[in-house]
Short mmCIF file of C-alpha atoms in Angstrom, two decimals:
data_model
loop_
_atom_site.label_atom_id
_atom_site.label_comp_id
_atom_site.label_asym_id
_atom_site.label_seq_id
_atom_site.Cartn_x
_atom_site.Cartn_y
_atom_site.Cartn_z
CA UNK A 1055 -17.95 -47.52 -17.89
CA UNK A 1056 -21.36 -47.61 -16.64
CA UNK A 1057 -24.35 -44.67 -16.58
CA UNK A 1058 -23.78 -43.87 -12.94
CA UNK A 1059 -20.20 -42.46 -13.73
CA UNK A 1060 -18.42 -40.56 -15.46
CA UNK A 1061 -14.23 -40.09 -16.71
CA UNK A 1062 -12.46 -36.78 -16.92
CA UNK A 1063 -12.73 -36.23 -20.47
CA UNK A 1064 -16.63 -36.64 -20.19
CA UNK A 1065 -17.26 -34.35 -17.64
CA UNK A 1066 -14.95 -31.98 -19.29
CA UNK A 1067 -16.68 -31.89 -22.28
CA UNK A 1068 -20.37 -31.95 -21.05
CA UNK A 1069 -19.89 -29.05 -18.67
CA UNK A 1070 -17.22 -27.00 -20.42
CA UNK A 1071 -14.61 -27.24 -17.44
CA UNK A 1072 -10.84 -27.92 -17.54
CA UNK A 1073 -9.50 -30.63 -16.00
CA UNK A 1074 -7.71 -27.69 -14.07
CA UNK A 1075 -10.94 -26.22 -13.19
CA UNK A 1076 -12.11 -30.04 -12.13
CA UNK A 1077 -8.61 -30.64 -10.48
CA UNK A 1078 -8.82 -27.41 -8.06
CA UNK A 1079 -12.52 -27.69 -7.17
CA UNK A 1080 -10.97 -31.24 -5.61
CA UNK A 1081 -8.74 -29.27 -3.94
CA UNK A 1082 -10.70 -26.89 -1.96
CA UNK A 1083 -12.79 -29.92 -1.10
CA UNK A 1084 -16.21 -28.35 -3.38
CA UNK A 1085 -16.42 -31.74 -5.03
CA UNK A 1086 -14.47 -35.32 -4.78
CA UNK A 1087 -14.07 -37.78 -7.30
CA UNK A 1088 -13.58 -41.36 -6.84
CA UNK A 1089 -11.16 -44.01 -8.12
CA UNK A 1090 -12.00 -47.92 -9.24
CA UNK A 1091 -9.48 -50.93 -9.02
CA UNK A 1092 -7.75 -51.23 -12.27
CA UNK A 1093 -8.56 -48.20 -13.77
CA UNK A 1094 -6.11 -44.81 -13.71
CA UNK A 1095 -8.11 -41.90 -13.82
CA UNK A 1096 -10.43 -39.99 -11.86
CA UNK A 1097 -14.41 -40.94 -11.85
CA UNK A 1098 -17.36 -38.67 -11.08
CA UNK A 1099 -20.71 -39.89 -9.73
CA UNK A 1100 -24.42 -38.51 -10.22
CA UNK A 1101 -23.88 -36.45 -6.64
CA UNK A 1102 -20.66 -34.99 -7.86
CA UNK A 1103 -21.85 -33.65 -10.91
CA UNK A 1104 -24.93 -32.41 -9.81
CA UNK A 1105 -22.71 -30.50 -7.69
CA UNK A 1106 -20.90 -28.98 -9.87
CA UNK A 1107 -23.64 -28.30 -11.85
CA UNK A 1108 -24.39 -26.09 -8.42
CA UNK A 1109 -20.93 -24.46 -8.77
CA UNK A 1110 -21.59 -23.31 -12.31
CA UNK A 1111 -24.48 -22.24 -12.25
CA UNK A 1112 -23.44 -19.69 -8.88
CA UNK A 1113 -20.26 -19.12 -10.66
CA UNK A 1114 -22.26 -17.65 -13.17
CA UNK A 1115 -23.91 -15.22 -10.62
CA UNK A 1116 -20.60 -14.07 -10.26
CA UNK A 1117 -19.80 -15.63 -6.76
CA UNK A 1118 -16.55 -16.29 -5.54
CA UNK A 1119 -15.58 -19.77 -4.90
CA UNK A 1120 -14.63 -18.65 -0.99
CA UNK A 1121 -18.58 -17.69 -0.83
CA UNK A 1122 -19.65 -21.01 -3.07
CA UNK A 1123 -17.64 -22.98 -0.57
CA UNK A 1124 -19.56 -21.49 2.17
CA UNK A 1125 -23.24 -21.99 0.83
CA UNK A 1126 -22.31 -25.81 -0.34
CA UNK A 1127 -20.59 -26.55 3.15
CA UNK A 1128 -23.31 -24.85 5.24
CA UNK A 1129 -25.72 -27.56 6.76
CA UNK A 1130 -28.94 -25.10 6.71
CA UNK A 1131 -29.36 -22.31 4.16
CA UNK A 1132 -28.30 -19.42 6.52
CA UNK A 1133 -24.78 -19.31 4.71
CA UNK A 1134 -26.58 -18.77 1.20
CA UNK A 1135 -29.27 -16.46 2.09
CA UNK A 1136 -26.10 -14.14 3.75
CA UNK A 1137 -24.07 -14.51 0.69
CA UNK A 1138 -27.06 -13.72 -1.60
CA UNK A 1139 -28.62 -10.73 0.00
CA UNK A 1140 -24.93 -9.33 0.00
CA UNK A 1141 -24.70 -9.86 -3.38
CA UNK A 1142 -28.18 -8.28 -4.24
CA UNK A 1143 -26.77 -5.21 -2.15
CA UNK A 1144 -23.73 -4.69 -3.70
CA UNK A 1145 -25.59 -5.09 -7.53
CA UNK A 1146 -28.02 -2.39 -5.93
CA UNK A 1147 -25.12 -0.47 -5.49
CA UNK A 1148 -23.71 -0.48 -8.71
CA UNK A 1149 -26.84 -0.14 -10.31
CA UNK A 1150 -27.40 3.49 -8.77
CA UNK A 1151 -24.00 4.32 -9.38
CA UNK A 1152 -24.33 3.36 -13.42
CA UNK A 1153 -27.52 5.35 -12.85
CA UNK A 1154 -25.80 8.85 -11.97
CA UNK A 1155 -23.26 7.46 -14.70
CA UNK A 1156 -25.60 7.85 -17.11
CA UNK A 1157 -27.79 10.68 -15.82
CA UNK A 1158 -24.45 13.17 -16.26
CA UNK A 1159 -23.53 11.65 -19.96
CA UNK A 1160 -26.77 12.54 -20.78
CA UNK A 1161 -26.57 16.02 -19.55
CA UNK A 1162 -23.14 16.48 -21.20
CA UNK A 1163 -24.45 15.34 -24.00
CA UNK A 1164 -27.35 17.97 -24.41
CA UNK A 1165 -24.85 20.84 -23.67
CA UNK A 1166 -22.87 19.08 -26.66
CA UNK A 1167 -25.73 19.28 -28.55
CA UNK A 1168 -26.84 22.85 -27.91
CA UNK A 1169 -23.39 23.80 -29.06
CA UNK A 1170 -22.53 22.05 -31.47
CA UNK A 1171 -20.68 24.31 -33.11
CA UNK A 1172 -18.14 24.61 -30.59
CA UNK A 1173 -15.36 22.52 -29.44
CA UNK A 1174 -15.96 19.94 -26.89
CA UNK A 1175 -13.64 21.25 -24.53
CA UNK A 1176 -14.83 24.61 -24.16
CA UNK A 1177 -18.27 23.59 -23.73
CA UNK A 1178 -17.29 20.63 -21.15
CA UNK A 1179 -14.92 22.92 -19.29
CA UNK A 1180 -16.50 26.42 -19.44
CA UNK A 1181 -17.72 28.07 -15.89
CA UNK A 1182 -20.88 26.32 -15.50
CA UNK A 1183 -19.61 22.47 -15.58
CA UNK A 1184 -16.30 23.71 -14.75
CA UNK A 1185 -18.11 24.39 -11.37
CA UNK A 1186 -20.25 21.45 -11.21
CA UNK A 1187 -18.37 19.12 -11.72
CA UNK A 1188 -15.57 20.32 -9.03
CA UNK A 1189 -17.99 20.61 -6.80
CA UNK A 1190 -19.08 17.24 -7.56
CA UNK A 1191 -15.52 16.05 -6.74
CA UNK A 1192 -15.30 17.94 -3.30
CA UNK A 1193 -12.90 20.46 -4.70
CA UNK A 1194 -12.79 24.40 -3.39
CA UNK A 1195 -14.46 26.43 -5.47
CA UNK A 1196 -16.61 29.84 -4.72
CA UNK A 1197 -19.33 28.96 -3.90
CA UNK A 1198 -22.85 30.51 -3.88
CA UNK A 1199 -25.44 30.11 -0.51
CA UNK A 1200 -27.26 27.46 -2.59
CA UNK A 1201 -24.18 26.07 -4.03
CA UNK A 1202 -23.77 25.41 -0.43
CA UNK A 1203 -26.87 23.40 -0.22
CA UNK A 1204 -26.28 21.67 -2.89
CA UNK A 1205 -22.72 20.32 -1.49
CA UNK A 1206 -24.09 17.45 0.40
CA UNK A 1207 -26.37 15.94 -3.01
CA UNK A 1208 -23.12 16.91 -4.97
CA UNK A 1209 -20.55 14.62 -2.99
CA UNK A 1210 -23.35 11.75 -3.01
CA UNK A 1211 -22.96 12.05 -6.62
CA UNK A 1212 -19.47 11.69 -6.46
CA UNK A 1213 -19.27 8.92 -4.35
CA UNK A 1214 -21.78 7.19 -6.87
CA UNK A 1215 -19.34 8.09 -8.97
CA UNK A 1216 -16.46 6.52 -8.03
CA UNK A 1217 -18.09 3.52 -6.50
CA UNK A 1218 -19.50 2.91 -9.99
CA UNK A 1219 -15.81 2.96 -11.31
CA UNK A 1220 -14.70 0.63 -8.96
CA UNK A 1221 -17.28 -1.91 -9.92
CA UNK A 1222 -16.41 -1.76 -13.69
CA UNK A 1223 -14.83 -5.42 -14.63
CA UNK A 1224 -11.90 -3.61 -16.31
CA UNK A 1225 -8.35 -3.71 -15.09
CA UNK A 1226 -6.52 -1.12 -13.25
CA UNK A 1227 -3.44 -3.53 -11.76
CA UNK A 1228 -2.26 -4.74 -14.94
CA UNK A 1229 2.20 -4.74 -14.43
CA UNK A 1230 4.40 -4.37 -17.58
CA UNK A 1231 7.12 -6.87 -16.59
CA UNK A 1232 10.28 -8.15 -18.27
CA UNK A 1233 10.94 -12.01 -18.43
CA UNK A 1234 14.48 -12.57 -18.31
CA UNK A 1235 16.39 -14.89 -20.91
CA UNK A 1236 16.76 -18.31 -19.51
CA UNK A 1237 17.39 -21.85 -19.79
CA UNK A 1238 14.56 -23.97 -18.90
CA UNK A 1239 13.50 -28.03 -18.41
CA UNK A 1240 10.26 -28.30 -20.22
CA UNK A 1241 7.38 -31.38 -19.44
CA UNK A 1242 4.92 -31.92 -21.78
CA UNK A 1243 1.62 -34.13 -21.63
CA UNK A 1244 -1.13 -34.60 -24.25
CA UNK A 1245 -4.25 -36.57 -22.60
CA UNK A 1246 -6.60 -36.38 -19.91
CA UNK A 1247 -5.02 -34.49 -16.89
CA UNK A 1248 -2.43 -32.78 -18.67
CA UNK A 1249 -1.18 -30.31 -16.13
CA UNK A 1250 -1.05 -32.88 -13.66
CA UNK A 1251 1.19 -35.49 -15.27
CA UNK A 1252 3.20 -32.25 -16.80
CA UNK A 1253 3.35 -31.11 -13.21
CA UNK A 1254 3.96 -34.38 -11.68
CA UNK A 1255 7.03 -34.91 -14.15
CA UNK A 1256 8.74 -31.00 -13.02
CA UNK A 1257 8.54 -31.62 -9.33
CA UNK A 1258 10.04 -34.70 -9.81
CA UNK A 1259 12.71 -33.31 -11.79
CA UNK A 1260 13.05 -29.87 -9.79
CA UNK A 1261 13.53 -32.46 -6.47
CA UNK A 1262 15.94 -34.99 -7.86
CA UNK A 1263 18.18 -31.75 -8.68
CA UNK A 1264 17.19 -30.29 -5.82
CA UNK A 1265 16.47 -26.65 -7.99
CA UNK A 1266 16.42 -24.44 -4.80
CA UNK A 1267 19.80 -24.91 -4.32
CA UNK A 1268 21.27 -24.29 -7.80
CA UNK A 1269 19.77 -20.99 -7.82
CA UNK A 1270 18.21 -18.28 -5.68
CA UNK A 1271 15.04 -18.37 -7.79
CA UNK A 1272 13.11 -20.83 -9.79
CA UNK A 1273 10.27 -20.19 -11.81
CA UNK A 1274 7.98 -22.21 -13.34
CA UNK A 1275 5.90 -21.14 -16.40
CA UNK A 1276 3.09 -22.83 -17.96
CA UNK A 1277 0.89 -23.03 -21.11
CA UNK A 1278 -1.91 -25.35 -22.97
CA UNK A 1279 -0.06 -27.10 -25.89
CA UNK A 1280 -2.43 -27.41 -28.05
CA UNK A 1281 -5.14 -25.69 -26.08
CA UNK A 1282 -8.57 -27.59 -25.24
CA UNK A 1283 -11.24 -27.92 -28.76
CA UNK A 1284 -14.15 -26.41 -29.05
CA UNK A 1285 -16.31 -28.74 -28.71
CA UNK A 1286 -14.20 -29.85 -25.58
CA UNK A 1287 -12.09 -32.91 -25.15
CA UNK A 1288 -8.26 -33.97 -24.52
CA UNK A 1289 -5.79 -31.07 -24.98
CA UNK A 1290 -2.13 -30.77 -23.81
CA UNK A 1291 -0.57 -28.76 -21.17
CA UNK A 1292 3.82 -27.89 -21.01
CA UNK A 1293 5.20 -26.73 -18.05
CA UNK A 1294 9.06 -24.91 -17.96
CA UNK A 1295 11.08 -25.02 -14.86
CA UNK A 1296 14.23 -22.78 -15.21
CA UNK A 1297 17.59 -24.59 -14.56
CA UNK A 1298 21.12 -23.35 -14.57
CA UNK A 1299 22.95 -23.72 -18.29
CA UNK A 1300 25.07 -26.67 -17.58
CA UNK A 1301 22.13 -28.67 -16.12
CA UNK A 1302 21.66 -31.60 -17.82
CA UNK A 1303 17.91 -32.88 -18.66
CA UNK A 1304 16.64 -36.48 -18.98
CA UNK A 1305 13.80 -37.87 -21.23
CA UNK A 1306 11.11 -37.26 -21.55
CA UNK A 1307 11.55 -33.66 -20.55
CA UNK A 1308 13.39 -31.60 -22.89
CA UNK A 1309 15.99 -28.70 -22.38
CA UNK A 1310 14.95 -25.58 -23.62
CA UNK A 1311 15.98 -21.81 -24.54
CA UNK A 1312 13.28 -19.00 -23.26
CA UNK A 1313 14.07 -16.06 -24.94
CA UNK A 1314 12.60 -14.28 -22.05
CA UNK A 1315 10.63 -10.22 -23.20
CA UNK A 1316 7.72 -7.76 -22.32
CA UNK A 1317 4.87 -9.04 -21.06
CA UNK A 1318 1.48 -7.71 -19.62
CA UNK A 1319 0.72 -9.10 -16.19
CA UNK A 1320 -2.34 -9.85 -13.99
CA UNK A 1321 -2.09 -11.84 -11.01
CA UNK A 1322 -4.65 -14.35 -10.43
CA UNK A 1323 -5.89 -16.55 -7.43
CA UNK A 1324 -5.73 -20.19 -8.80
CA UNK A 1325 -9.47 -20.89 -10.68
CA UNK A 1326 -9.89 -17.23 -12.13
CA UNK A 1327 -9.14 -18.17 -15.38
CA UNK A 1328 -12.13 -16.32 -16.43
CA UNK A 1329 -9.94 -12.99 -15.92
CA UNK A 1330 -7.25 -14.61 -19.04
CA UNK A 1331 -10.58 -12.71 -21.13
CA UNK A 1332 -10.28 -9.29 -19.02
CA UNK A 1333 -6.12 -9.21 -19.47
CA UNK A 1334 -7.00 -9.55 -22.80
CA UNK A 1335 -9.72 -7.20 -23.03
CA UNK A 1336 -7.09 -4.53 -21.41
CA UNK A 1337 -4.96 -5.47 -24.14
CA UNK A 1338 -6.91 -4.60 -27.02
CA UNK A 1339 -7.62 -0.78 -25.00
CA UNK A 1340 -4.62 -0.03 -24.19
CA UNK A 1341 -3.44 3.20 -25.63
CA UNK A 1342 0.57 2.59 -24.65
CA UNK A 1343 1.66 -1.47 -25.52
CA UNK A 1344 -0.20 -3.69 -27.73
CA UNK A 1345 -0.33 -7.52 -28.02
CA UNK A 1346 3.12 -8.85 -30.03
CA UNK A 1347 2.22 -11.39 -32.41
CA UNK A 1348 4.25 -14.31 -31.17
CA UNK A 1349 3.73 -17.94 -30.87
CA UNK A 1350 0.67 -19.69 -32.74
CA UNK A 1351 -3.03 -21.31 -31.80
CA UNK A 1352 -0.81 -24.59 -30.81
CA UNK A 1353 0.94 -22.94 -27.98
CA UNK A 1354 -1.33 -20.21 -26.70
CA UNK A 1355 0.55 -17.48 -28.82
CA UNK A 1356 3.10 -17.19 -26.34
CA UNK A 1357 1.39 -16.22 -23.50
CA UNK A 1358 1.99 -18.02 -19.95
CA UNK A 1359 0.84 -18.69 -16.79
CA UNK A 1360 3.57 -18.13 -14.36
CA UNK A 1361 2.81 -20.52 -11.05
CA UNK A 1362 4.63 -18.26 -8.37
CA UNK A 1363 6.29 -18.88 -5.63
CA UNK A 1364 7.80 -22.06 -7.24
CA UNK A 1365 10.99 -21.62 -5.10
CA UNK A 1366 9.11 -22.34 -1.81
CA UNK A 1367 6.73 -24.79 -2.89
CA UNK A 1368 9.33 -27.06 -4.72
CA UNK A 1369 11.74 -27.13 -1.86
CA UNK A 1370 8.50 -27.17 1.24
CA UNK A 1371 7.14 -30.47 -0.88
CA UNK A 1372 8.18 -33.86 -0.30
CA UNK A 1373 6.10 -35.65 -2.61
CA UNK A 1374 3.72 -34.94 -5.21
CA UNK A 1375 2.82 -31.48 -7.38
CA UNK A 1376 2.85 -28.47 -5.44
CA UNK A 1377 0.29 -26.79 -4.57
CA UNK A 1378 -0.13 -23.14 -6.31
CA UNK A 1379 -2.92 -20.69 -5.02
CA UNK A 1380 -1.36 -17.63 -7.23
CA UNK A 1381 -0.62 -17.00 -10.61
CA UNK A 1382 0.94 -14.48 -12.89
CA UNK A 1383 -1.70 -14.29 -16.41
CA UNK A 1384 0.91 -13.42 -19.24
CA UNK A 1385 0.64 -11.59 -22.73
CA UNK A 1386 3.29 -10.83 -24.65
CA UNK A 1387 3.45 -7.23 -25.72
CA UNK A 1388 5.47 -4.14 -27.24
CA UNK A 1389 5.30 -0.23 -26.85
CA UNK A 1390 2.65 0.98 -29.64
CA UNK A 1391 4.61 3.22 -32.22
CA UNK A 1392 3.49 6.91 -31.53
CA UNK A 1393 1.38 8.46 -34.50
#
């Protein structure tokens, strides 16, 4: 292979991205690869990966890939001077709102410290910040004439408030779902483009048995087996496609029992797997379920990523993988034991 190009696996490695990751930005037409006579996989020249050196570095910024798409497509610079100075306003934003944040901590936290000696709650709570602190949320409260001049700087502290809880990077629509028990026709693939030879083998499967009419749903679950190495490199990907009982399953794809259970959910547009680090993040927090040791390093300790809609897509696709834009993040958990 000469210096102007390079395979999967290298690019993979150099710049830290799946083959997923590489796979999708293809997709949405951000980058293209190319292909040479006689040889199977995908190639990237110097203009590709300076490109996605582009990507990275704005995905960094914490830029959507609707709004990278945008700036790289965009002939002039008009596109990415829009999408930047809307992202300086809306960090603007958040940064006064952590500012009143921590401008009220550190006021509770004096009136802590001049009373010490008394419970939190009845210094917290007692008339004074009882007061504030409704009146901070809009709430009816008697009010004094310059209480009543004080309403309008109140709510503006309130809506800093809330606006800085709404940027916080924590989850609020994480789902406690229940997998059922089923019977499922597994693909694996260890090697460069896992998922998509993986993938490739299901469809194939799910149309030659034409799944979507053998059952009113089909879902498809996937995990890295074993996932990618540190320092970057091949890794393997399985994907399950359920299947009535009776079905049988030809090599290479195996049949297999899914025990189904409890799992925490997040729901994902295909590319955020960034957010597999917040799911887990709301794991480790969570005061009611907690992460059930399952599975080992091999196969992603039994989470999954659940590729929905597999129903529709299977039975709308003639040829070829599917294409998913959603995804369900997985963790296995159980109800913490009360203390």
């Amino acid at each position: 292979m000469d210096q102007d190009f390079a395979t999967v696996t290298q690019v993979s490695r150099a710049l830290g991205l799946s083959t997923r990751m590489l796979r999708y930005y293809e997709e949405l037409g951000l980058v293209q690869s190319r292909r040479r006579e006689g040889y199977a996989y995908r190639l990237y020249d110097q203009e590709a990966l300076r490109r996605l050196r582009q990507i990275i570095i704005l995905r960094k910024l914490r830029l959507p890939l609707r709004d990278i798409q945008r700036i790289l497509e965009d002939p002039s610079s008009q596109a990415a001077i829009q999408v930047f100075q809307q992202k300086i306003a809306g960090l603007d934003v958040e940064r006064e709102a952590l500012k009143t944040v921590r401008i009220i901590l550190s006021e509770l936290l004096q009136a802590l410290k001049g009373n010490y000696w008394l419970p939190a709650e009845k210094v917290l709570l007692d008339d004074t910040q009882l007061s504030g602190l409704m009146g901070m949320a809009g709430l009816a409260v008697d009010l004094t004439p310059l209480d009543l001049q004080n309403r309008q700087k109140e709510r503006k502290t309130m809506d800093d408030l809330n606006r800085a809880e709404q940027n916080q990077s924590k989850l609020t629509n994480v789902r406690i779902v229940h997998l059922p028990a089923s019977t499922v026709a597994a693909a694996h693939f260890i090697g460069p483009d896992p998922e998509d030879h993986s993938g490739q083998m299901i469809a194939d499967f799910a149309r030659a048995n034409r799944l979507w009419e053998t059952s009113s749903s089909v879902r498809l679950y996937g995990f890295n087996h074993p996932n990618p190495p540190p320092e970057g490199g091949e890794y393997g990907y399985e994907f399950w496609v359920t299947i009535p009982d009776d079905m049988e399953v030809p090599a290479p794809l195996e049949k297999k029992h899914f025990p189904g259970g409890t799992y925490a959910a997040h729901c994902i547009q295909m590319g955020n797997f960034h957010e597999w680090d917040w799911l887990f993040r709301w794991a480790y927090e969570s005061k009611e379920w907690e992460i059930k040791g399952s599975g080992t390093p091999e196969d992603m300790f039994g989470c999954l990523e659940e590729h929905l809609n597999y129903y529709d897509h299977i039975r709308d696709t003639v040829e070829g993988e599917p294409e998913t834009m959603q995804l369900d993040l997985l963790i296995p958990v159980k109800p913490k034991k009360k203390s």
